[in-house]
PDB file of C-alpha atoms and ligand atoms in Angstrom:
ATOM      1  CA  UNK N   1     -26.220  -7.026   4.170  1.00  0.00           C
ATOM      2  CA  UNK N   2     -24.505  -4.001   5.520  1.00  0.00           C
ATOM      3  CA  UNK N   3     -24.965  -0.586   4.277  1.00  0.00           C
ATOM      4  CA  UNK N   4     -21.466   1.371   4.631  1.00  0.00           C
ATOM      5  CA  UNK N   5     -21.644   5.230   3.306  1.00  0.00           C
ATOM      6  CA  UNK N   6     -19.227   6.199   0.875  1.00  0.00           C
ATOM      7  CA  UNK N   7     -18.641   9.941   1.638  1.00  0.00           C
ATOM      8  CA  UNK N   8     -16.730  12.307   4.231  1.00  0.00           C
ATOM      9  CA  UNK N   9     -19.471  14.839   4.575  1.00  0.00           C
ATOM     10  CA  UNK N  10     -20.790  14.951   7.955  1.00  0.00           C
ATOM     11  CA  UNK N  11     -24.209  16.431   7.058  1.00  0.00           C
ATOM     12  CA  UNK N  12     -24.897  13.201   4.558  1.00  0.00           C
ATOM     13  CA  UNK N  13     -24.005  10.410   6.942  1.00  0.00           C
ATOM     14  CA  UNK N  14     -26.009  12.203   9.941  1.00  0.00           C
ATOM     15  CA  UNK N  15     -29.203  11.852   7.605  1.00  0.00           C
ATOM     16  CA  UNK N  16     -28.677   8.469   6.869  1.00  0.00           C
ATOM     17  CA  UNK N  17     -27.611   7.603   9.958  1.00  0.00           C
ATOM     18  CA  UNK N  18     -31.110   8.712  11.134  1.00  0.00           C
ATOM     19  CA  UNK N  19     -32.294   5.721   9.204  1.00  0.00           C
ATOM     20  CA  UNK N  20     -30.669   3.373  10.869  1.00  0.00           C
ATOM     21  CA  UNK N  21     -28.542   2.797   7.274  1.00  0.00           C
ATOM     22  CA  UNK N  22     -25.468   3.472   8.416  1.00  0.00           C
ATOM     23  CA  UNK N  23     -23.804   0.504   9.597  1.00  0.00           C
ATOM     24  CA  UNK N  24     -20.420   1.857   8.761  1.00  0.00           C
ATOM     25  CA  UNK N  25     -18.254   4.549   6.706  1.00  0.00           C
ATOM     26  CA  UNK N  26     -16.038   4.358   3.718  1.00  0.00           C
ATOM     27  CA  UNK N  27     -13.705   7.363   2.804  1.00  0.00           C
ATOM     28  CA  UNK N  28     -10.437   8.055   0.382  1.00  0.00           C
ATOM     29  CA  UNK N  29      -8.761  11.159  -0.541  1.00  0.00           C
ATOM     30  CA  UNK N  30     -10.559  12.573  -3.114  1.00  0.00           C
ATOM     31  CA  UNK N  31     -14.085  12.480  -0.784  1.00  0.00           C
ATOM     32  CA  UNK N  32     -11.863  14.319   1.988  1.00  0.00           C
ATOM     33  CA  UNK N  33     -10.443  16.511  -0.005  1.00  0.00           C
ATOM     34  CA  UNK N  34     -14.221  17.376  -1.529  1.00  0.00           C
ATOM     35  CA  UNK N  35     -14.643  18.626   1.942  1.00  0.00           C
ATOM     36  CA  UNK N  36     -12.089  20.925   2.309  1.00  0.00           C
ATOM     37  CA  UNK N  37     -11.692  20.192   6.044  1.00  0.00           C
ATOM     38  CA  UNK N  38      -8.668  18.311   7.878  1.00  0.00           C
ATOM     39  CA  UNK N  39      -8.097  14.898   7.898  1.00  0.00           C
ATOM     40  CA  UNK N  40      -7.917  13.665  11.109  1.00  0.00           C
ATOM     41  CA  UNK N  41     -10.729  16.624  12.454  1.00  0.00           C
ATOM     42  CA  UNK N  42     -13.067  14.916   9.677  1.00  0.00           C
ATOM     43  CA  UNK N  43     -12.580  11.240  10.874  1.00  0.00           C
ATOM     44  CA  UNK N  44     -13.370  12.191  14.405  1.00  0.00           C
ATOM     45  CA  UNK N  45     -16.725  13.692  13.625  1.00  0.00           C
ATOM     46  CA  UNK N  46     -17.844  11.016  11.360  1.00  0.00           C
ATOM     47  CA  UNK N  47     -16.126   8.687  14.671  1.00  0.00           C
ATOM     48  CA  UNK N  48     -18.392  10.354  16.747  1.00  0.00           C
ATOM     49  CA  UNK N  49     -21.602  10.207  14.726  1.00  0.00           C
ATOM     50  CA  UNK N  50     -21.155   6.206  13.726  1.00  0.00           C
ATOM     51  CA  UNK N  51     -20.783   3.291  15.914  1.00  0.00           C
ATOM     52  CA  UNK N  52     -19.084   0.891  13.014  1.00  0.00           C
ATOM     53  CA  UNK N  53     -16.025   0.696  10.918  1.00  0.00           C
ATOM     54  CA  UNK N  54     -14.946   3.881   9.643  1.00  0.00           C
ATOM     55  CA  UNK N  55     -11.923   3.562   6.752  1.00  0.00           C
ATOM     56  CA  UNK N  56      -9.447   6.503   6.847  1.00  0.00           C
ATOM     57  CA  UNK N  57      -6.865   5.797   3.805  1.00  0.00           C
ATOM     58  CA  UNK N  58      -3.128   6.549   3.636  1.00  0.00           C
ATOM     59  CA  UNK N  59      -1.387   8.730   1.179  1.00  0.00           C
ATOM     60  CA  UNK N  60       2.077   6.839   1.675  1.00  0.00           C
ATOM     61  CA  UNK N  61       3.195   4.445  -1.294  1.00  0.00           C
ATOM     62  CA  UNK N  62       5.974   2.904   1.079  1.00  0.00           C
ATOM     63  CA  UNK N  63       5.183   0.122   3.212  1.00  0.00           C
ATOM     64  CA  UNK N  64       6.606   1.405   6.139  1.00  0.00           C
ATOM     65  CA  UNK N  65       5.021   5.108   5.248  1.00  0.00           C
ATOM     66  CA  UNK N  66       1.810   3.430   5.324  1.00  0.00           C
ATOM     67  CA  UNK N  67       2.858   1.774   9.026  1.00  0.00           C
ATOM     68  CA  UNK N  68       3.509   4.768  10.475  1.00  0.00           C
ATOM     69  CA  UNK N  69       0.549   7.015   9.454  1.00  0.00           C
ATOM     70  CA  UNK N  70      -1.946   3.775  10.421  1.00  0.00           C
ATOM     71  CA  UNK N  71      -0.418   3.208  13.719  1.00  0.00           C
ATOM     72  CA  UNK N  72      -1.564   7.128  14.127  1.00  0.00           C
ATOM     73  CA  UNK N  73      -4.435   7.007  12.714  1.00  0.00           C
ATOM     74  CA  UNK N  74      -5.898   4.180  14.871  1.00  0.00           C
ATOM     75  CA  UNK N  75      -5.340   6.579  17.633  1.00  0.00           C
ATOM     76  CA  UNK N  76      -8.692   8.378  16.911  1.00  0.00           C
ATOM     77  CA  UNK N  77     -11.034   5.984  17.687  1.00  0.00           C
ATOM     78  CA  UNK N  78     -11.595   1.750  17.806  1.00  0.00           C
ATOM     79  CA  UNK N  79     -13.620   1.949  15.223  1.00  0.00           C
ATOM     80  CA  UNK N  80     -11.112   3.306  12.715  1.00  0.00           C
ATOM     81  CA  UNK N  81      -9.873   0.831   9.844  1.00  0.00           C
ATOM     82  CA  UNK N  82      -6.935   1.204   7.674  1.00  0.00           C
ATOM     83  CA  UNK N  83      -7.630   1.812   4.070  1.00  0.00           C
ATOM     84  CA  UNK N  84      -4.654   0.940   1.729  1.00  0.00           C
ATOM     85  CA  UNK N  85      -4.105   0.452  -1.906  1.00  0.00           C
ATOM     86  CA  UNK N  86      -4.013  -2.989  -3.501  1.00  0.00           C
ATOM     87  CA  UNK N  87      -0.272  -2.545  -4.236  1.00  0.00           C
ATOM     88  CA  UNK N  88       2.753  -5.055  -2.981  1.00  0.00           C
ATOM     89  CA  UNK N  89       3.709  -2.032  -0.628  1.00  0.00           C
ATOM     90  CA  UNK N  90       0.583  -2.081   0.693  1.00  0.00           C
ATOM     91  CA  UNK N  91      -0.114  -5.417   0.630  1.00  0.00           C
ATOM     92  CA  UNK N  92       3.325  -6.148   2.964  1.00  0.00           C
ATOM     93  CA  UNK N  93       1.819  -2.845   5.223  1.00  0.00           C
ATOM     94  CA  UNK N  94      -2.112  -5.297   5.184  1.00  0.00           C
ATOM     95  CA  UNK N  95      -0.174  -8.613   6.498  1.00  0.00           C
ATOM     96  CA  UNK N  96       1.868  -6.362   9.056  1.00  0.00           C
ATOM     97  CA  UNK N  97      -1.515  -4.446  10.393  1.00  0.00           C
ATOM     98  CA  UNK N  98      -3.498  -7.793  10.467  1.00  0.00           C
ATOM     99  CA  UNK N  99      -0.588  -9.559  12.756  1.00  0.00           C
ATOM    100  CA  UNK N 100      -1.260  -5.939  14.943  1.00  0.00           C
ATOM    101  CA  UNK N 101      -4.655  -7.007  14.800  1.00  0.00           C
ATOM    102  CA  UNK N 102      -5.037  -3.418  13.247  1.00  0.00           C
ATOM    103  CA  UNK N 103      -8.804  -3.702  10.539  1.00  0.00           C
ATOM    104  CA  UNK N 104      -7.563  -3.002   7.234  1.00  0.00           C
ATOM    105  CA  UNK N 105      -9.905  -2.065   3.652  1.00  0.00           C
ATOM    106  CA  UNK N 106      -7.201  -2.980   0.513  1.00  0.00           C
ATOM    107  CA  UNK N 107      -8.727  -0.619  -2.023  1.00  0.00           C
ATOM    108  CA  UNK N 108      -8.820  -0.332  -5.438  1.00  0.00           C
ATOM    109  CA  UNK N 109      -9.401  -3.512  -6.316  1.00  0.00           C
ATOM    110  CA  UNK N 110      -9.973  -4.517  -9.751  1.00  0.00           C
ATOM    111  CA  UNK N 111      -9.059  -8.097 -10.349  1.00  0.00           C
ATOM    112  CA  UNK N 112     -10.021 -11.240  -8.560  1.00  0.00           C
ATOM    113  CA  UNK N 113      -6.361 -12.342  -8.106  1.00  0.00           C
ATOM    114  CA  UNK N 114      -5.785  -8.958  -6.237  1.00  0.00           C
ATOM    115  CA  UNK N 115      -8.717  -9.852  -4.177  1.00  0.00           C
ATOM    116  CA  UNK N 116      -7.253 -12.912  -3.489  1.00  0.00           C
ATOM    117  CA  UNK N 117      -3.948 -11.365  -2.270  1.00  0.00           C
ATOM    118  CA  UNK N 118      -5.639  -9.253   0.210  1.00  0.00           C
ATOM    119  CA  UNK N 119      -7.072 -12.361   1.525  1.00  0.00           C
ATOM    120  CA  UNK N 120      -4.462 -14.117   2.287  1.00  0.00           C
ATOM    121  CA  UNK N 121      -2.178 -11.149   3.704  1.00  0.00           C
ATOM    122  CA  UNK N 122      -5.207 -10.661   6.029  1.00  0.00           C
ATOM    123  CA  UNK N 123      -7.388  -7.935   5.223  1.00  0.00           C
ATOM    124  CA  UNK N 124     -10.583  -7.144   6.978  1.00  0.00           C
ATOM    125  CA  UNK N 125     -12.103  -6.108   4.223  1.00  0.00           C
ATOM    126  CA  UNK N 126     -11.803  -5.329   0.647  1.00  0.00           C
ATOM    127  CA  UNK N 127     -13.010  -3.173  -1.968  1.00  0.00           C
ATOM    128  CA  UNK N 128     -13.438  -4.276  -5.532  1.00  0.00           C
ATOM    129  CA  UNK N 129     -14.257  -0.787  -7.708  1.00  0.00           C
ATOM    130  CA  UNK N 130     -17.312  -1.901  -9.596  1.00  0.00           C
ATOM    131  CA  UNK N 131     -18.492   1.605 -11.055  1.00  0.00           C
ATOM    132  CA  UNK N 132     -14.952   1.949 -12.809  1.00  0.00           C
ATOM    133  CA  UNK N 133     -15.176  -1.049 -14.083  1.00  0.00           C
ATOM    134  CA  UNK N 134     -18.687  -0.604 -16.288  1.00  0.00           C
ATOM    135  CA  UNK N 135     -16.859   2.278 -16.644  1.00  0.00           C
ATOM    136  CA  UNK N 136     -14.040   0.187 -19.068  1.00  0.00           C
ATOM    137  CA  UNK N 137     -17.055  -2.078 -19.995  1.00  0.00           C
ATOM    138  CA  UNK N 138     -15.984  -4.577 -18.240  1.00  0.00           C
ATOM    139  CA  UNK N 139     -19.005  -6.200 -16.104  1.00  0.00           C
ATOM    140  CA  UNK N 140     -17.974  -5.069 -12.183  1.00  0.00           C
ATOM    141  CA  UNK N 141     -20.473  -7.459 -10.819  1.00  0.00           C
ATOM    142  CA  UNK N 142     -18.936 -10.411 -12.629  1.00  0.00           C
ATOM    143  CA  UNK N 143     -15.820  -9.375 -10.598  1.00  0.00           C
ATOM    144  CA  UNK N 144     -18.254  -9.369  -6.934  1.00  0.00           C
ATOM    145  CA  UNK N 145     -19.284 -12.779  -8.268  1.00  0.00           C
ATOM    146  CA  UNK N 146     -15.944 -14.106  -8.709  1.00  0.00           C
ATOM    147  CA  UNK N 147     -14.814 -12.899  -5.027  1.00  0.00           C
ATOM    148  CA  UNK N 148     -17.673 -14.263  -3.599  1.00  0.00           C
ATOM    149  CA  UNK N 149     -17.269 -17.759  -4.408  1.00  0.00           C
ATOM    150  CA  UNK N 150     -13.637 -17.900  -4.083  1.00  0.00           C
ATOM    151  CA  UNK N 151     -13.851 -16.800  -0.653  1.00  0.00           C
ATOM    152  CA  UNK N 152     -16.401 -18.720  -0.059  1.00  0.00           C
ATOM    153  CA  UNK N 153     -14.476 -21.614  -1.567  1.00  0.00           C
ATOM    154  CA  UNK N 154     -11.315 -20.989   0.888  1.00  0.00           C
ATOM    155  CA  UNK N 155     -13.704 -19.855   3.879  1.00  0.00           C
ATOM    156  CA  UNK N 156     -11.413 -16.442   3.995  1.00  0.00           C
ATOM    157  CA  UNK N 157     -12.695 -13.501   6.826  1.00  0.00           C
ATOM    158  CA  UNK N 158     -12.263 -11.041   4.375  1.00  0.00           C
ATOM    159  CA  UNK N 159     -15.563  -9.103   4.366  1.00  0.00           C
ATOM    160  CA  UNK N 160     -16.531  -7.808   0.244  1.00  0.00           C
ATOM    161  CA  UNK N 161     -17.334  -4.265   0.421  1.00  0.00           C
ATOM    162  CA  UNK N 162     -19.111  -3.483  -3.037  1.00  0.00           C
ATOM    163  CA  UNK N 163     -17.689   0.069  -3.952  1.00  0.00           C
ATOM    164  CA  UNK N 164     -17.843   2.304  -6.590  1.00  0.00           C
ATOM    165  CA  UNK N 165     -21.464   1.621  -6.709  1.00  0.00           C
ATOM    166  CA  UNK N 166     -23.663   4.174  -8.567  1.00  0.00           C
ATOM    167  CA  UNK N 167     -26.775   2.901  -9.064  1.00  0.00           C
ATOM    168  CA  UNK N 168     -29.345   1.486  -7.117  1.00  0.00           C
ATOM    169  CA  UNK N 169     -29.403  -2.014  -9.435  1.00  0.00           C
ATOM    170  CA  UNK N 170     -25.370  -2.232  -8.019  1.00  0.00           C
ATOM    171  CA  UNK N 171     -26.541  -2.708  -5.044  1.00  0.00           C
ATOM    172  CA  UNK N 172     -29.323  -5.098  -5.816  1.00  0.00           C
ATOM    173  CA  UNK N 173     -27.137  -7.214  -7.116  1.00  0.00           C
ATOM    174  CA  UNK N 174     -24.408  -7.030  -4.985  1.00  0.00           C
ATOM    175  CA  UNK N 175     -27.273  -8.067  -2.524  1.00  0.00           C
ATOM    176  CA  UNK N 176     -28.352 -11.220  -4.660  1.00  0.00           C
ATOM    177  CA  UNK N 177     -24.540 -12.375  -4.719  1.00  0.00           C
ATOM    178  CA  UNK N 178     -24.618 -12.147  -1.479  1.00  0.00           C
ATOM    179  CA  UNK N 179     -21.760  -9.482  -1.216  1.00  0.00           C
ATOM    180  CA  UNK N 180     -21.293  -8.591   2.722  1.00  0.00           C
ATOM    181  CA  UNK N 181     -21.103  -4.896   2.164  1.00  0.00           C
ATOM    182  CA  UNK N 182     -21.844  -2.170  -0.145  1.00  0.00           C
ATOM    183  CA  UNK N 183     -20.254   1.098   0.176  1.00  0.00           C
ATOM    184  CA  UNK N 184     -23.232   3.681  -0.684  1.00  0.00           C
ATOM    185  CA  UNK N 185     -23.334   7.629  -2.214  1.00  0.00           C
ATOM    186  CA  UNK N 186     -25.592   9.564  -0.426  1.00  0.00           C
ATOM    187  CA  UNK N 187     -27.360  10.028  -3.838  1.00  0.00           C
ATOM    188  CA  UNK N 188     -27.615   6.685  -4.819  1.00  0.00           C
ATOM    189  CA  UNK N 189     -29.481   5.439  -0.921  1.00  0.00           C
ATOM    190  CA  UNK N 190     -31.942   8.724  -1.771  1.00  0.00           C
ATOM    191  CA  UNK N 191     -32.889   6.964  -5.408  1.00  0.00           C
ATOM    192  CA  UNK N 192     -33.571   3.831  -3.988  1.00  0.00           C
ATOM    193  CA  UNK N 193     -35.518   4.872  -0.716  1.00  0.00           C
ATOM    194  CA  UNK N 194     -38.283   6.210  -2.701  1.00  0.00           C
ATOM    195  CA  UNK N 195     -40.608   4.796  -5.535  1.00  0.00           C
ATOM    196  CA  UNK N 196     -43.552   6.355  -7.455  1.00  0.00           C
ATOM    197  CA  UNK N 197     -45.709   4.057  -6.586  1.00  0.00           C
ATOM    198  CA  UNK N 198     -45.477   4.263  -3.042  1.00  0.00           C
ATOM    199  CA  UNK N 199     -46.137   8.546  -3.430  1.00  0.00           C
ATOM    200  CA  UNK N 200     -48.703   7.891  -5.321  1.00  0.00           C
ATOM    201  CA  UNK N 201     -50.407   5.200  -2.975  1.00  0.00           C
ATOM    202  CA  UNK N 202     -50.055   7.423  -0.253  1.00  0.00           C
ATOM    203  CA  UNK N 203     -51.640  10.360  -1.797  1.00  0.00           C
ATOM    204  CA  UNK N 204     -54.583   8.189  -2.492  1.00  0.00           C
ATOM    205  CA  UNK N 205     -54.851   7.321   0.919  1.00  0.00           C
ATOM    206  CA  UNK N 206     -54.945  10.455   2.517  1.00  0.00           C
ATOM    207  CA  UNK N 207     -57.420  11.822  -0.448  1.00  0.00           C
ATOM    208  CA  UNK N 208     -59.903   9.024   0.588  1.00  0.00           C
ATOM    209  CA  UNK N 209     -59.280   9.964   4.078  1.00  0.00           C
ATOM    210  CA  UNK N 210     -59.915  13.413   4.052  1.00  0.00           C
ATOM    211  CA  UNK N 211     -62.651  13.025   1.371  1.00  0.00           C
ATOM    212  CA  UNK N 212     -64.655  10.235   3.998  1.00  0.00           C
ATOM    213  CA  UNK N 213     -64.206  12.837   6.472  1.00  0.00           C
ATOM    214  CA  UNK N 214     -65.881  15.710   4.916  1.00  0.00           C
TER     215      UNK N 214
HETATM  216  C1  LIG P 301     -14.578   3.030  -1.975  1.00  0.00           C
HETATM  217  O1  LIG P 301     -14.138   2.785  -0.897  1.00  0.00           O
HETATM  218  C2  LIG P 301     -14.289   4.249  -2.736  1.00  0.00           C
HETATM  219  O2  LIG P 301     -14.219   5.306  -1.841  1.00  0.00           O
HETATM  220  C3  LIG P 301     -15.370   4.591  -3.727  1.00  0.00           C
HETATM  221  O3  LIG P 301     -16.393   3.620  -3.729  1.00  0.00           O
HETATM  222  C4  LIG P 301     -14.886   4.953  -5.086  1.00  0.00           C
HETATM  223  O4  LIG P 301     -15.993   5.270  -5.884  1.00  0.00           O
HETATM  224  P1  LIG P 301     -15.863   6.069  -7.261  1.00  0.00           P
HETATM  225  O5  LIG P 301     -15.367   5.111  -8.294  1.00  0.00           O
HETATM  226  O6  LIG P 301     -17.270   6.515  -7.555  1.00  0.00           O
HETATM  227  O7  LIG P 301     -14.911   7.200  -7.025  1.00  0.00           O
END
């Protein structure tokens, strides 16, 4: 399973990155806006930090808005993949990237139909919201289950990133579904990197090691 890190700040995905987690980046407007930095300056640092799939999204509604700031966009690094919103506009702007052989992320993703669409019009990846979904009560993992096998059904190459994840038991599951990506907070790798247990283990060792050596 990749690990993908949902966030645009620099200082989060260098930390992570030190843990070898970091096998790519997700961002959308609202994390880069968080930041308070410029767009394009932001994707070029995170470009530089990680070797994998970076997604920089649009702010266009048009299809051919959406065409115009991708084919820009790609121009700061390979690794840079075309986030766009599960919407017919940019569902026409997914099939015309994909026959560029431009990587494209449909976001906001709530149904399995919709998942289904970006499928077929090509998409690299996509990005069912499960957070907002518990959110609604509505069972987001039920939707990861549903994309699974029906790609898995069709053999599509659309890779499932898991987003809107904020717990650690999201991404267990997503895991157990076998879900090819999930899309991480910073906070959320931090809760499930450490356990009680192991703290307390480890103070015992070094107690009975320092004790023996007295
Ligand atoms: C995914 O690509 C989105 O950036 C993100 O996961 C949205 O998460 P949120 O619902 O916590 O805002």
């Amino acid at each position: 399973m990749k690990f993908f890190l949902d966030t645009a700040n620099v200082d989060e995905i260098r930390e992570a990155h030190s843990m070898g987690m970091v096998d790519g980046v997700t961002t959308n407007p609202s994390l880069i806006a968080k930041e308070g930095r410029d767009f394009k300056e932001v994707i070029t640092e995170i470009c530089e930090i990680v070797d994998g799939p970076v997604s920089a999204e649009v702010i266009s509604t048009d299809t051919e808005g959406m065409l115009k700031e991708a084919r820009e966009l790609v121009k700061i690094n390979k690794n840079i993949v075309i986030k766009v919103p599960m919407t017919i506009d940019g569902i026409k702007a997914t099939c015309r990237l994909s026959k560029e052989d431009i990587a494209t992320n449909v976001t906001l993703v709530f149904s399995p139909l919709q998942a289904l669409m970006a499928a077929k019009a090509g998409a690299t990846y996509v990005s069912p919201f499960i957070g907002r979904l518990d959110d609604l009560a509505q069972d987001g993992m039920q939707l990861i289950e549903q994309i699974v096998e029906m790609y898995s059904n069709y053999a599509f190459d659309t890779e499932i990133i898991v987003a809107s994840v904020r717990n650690p038991l999201h991404v267990l599951d997503a895991a157990m579904l076998g879900a090819d990506i999930a899309t991480i907070p910073f906070n959320v790798l931090g809760k499930f990197a450490s356990h009680p247990m192991t703290d307390k283990g480890l103070k015992a060792f070094l107690d009975d090691w320092n004790k023996a050596k007295k």
